[in-house]
Amino acid sequence: MATAVEDRADGERQSPLSDAVVVRFAGDSGDGMQLTGGQFTLSSALAGNDFATFPDFPAEIRAPQGTLFGVSAFQINFGSSAIDTAGDAPDVLVAMNPAALKTNVPQLKPGGLIIADEGEFNDRNLAKAKYDANPLEDGSLAKWQLLKLNISQLTMDAVKPFGLGNKEALRCKNMWTLGLALWMFDRDRQPLVDWLNAKFAKAPDLAAANVAALNAGHAYGETAELAGPLKQHHVDPAPVAPGLYRTLTGAEGIALGLVAGAQLSKLPMFFGGYPITPASAILHHLSRLKEYDVTTFQAEDEIAAICSAIGASYGGSLGVTSSSGPGIALKGEAMGLAIMTELPLVIVNSQRGGPSTGLPTKTEQSDLYQAVYGRNGDAPMPVVAARSPGDAFECAIEAVRIAVQYMTPVMLLTDGYIANAAEPWAVPDLTTYEAFPVEFLTEVPEGGFKPYGRDEKLARPWVKPGTPDLLHRIGGIEKEVDTGHINYAPGNHQAMTDIRKAKIDGIKVLDQVVELGAEGGKLAVVGWGSTFGPIHQAVRRQRAQGADVSHIHIRHIWPLPANLGELLKSYDKVIVPEMNTGQLKTVLRDQYLVDAKPVNKVSGQPFTIAEIESAIEEALA
Amino acid sequence: MNEMTTIARPTTLKDWETDQEVRWCPGCGDYAILKAVQRTMPEIGTAPENTVFVSGIGCSSRFPYYMETYGFHTIHGRAPAFATGLKLANPELDIWIVTGDGDGLSIGGNHTMHLIRRNLDCQIMLFNNEIYGLTKGQYSPTSRVGTTSPSTPYGSVDRPAQPAAFALGAGARFVARGFDVSKELPNVLKAAHAHKGAAFIEIFQNCIVYNKDVFEDFAAPKGAEDRQLWLKQGEPMVYAKGTKGIALDAEALHLKTVDVVDGDWEAAGVIVHDVTNRSVAHMLVEMRFGEFPMALGILYDDPRPTFEADVVRQNKAAAEGKKADLQGLLKKGQTWTVTEGGPEL
Ligand SMILES: Cc1ncc(C[n+]2csc(CCOP(=O)(O)OP(=O)(O)O)c2C)c(N)n1
Ligand code: SF4
Ligand SMILES: [Mg+2]
């Protein structure tokens, strides 16, 4: 994601390949590809490159070895200027077995490089990958460059001195591969050596074997025939602002942002969750942060998770719950109660492919309707959507702010792509964030205590049970204006419905900005969530070619920024690329009567830049 | 129960009444339970502001509106989950859960089970009227086989759940039974409150409109002593004015009723009630009324550490010696510094 200070002048990015490379590591789930990718990512960071990653792994925990559905892949795009996406098509594909080759080679750029572990292309594995003939031998890969190496054997040879068993020795294959990749891109090996030594501190033999494999892979690159397809390629550092950086995944971004939000509001946090992919990672992260006044609770189901969080909010904590589509569906009724009782709550939805169980490990943005409209009754609720791991940190703070200042549940949308992807993140200085400390009502105010009295934001007072003199009862039955007593009178329900709507409509959110381009013009490409990267790059490239196109990215899905309607109307055309069948598009059409046109993709994979570019070209044609 | 709350200023029944109009049907058993609770609270000696009534949905779940305490009328079946979050947020609060046979055992059975299993410190009052009152009289999971109702015009066919047995099976450390108009109910409530941990109380409650007098067979004042076995710690399990008792058939490993002649219960082999005896508790909750009297009072009471205490202890231990340095945390992990000269570790 773009940490680079600024994009190289728009016009210079005609060929994105000169200064950016996309590498995909693909292998069996047991081959350690995610680890390899993660370490290669760190080395890219240390080389000063900007980067974005895309881990793509199977839903099965231990898929049978060698099968097509057991392939695990990790893609990284790194470069010397701003990188917004994990890249469309890889330049280099590392395939650790036939299944990995088969599932990933179609995406490889023509002329791209395949590095295949020949040792794994035996009859059994070829059959499992449903190859009739060995693709390394039959010429079917002719449109790419092919480098076949017996990585298995080379690794075994390299780790022989350490006396590991066959199985353990082969586990070092990924380090051999990583060593070769480090050589290819002219990277320093030492940080990896340090990391391995630390990781296997308790098993020095394993550490030594892994280091030996890493070195052997590196040495192989150095000594390999220079005439072959293997060439060293140096990617210059990106012009990145000085400062402290780290890699951040979306799940980390949300967990840390929630903790920051709790601190800024001066509240203890209570997190109720129930395991579900890809949301669990947030629960895992927060479970370790006890010293930050965080209590985590693994509930018996998603309903109990949200209800416990509401109970904690009622008790004066910042209640937070998190899930993915199916679990969010279960939480619906309780969200209504939080709206009715006007208690703060943050609900994180890490979206995945749906409906039903859908595609648990694949990404989609198809829960926007559910977030904005998905409850019984007129139940307005703010919705904030994160665009990237780093942005998830900011959005989590924003969600907490809205929740406690307006006494309302807030939904924070992220998705599987953001949750798992890592990006370099300039560590923010927390002292630059404005605190928003919560003030509980602790004594009877002038004019008497009204549990449903309101401040200028239309928020009701937050009273902790245990407070003398402010005893009152709340619940899901319609409340009487001010007193909060049960009241079914027609006029009262009208009044309360209006108040609940006015409160959410009145939430102050920043005006919508144009990310790239100008206010007004021929075409606006409007996006939200994790499609930020591909849209941004596509708009940048199209502008470089002279197209009149602008990029608008919406963080506040509900309520929408006050100026958005006018802004959209200042363009001749509006297109809305989304990883769903057109949900934000519908909301925009409904809210502003603009002729927003959908651009949709629901394959479980993020948009490629090229796909957005052709949508832009089509719209402008 | 909660130790912190037992030093409150004295209160009277009036202090626990709200100004809200009570909306149950005239003659509903809920009134008697409400009064029993309001009468018991001053004796328990807790402070109204530290007391929270949390309920689900049902006639019974309207209860919090009538108690001058904090109260949360939540959603159907989920009161235990709200109570769990609330108690973890503030372990000082004294929490009473009010639920019905439908609320607590049908839609919310899962939460009831987990609340009990975890042993959250609270009192759970399950008002068992063997019917769905609020939705106008459908049969419930505790309705007897053959209950005719709008949804079972030919009689229900499924076997009922037994709340006390369910609770004990879920791991309850306190199980008690009472009924709406019983004079003993306040004592049961007090014992439940005195128990530290999840205290489960099944309260038989007469729904005068949809399931009138289903408990009359044992609750009717006339002949009550023959049909009610009030269990008292350390006392023999005798009833019918001491002429009958409960003994163990050691060979078949189940309980039996025996005649007690001349008050010599020992000779008859009558068991002395030990509230900490879990095996006997399992037999008591399974005792079928008819063949046996209805077992009432404190069936089982043997505390264990509570969930919230363990959570608090673990949180404290895990935080021990660590500073809540969020800026430091942000900098943790794989970091590098970019200077004018380029990145370095
Ligand atoms: C999600 C949901 N489903 C159904 C209902 C309708 N409903 C309200 S109370 C109730 C049953 C109540 O029975 P019980 O818990 O025995 O309480 P009682 O009224 O008998 O005291 C039902 C089905 C509801 N309010 N919410
Ligand atoms: S319907 Fe039954 S349980 Fe409900 S208030 Fe009336 S009598 Fe009581
Ligand atoms: Mg009932």
XYZ file of C-alpha atoms and ligand atoms in Angstrom, chain A residues 333, chain B residues 24 30 56-61 75-78 99-107 127-136 138 140-142 205 207, ligand 1:
64
model
C -31.434 -8.840 16.599
C -49.422 -9.006 34.304
C -45.678 -13.468 38.722
C -35.044 -11.942 28.261
C -38.504 -11.788 26.717
C -41.744 -13.225 28.048
C -44.320 -12.275 30.660
C -41.780 -13.178 33.325
C -39.122 -11.052 31.688
C -33.970 -9.995 23.861
C -35.507 -13.428 23.837
C -33.316 -16.026 25.471
C -30.129 -14.025 25.707
C -36.200 -15.907 32.542
C -39.066 -18.168 31.546
C -39.293 -21.799 30.534
C -39.383 -20.750 26.894
C -36.865 -17.961 27.247
C -34.345 -19.887 29.306
C -34.745 -23.415 28.008
C -35.954 -23.079 24.438
C -34.486 -20.163 22.534
C -40.247 -18.872 36.078
C -41.634 -22.181 34.934
C -45.291 -21.942 33.977
C -44.961 -24.772 31.463
C -46.328 -22.507 28.740
C -45.476 -19.585 26.476
C -47.459 -16.906 28.250
C -46.621 -13.783 26.327
C -47.292 -15.270 22.901
C -50.682 -16.449 24.101
C -48.415 -22.232 22.980
C -43.311 -24.858 25.919
C -40.309 -27.137 26.385
C -41.468 -27.888 29.917
C -45.447 -20.154 38.416
C -50.183 -18.840 34.401
C -36.584 -13.821 18.614
C -37.939 -13.913 19.169
N -38.710 -14.971 18.856
C -39.941 -15.065 19.348
C -40.431 -14.095 20.167
C -41.836 -14.225 20.679
N -41.870 -14.618 22.085
C -41.940 -13.715 23.057
S -42.030 -14.374 24.570
C -42.024 -15.925 23.945
C -42.150 -17.125 24.823
C -42.151 -16.777 26.234
O -42.312 -17.909 26.987
P -41.628 -18.009 28.383
O -40.194 -17.781 28.284
O -42.045 -19.307 28.972
O -42.199 -16.762 29.193
P -43.634 -16.538 29.813
O -44.301 -15.549 28.917
O -44.320 -17.824 29.870
O -43.327 -15.960 31.147
C -41.929 -15.901 22.572
C -41.914 -17.117 21.726
C -39.606 -13.012 20.472
N -39.978 -12.010 21.267
N -38.375 -12.951 19.971
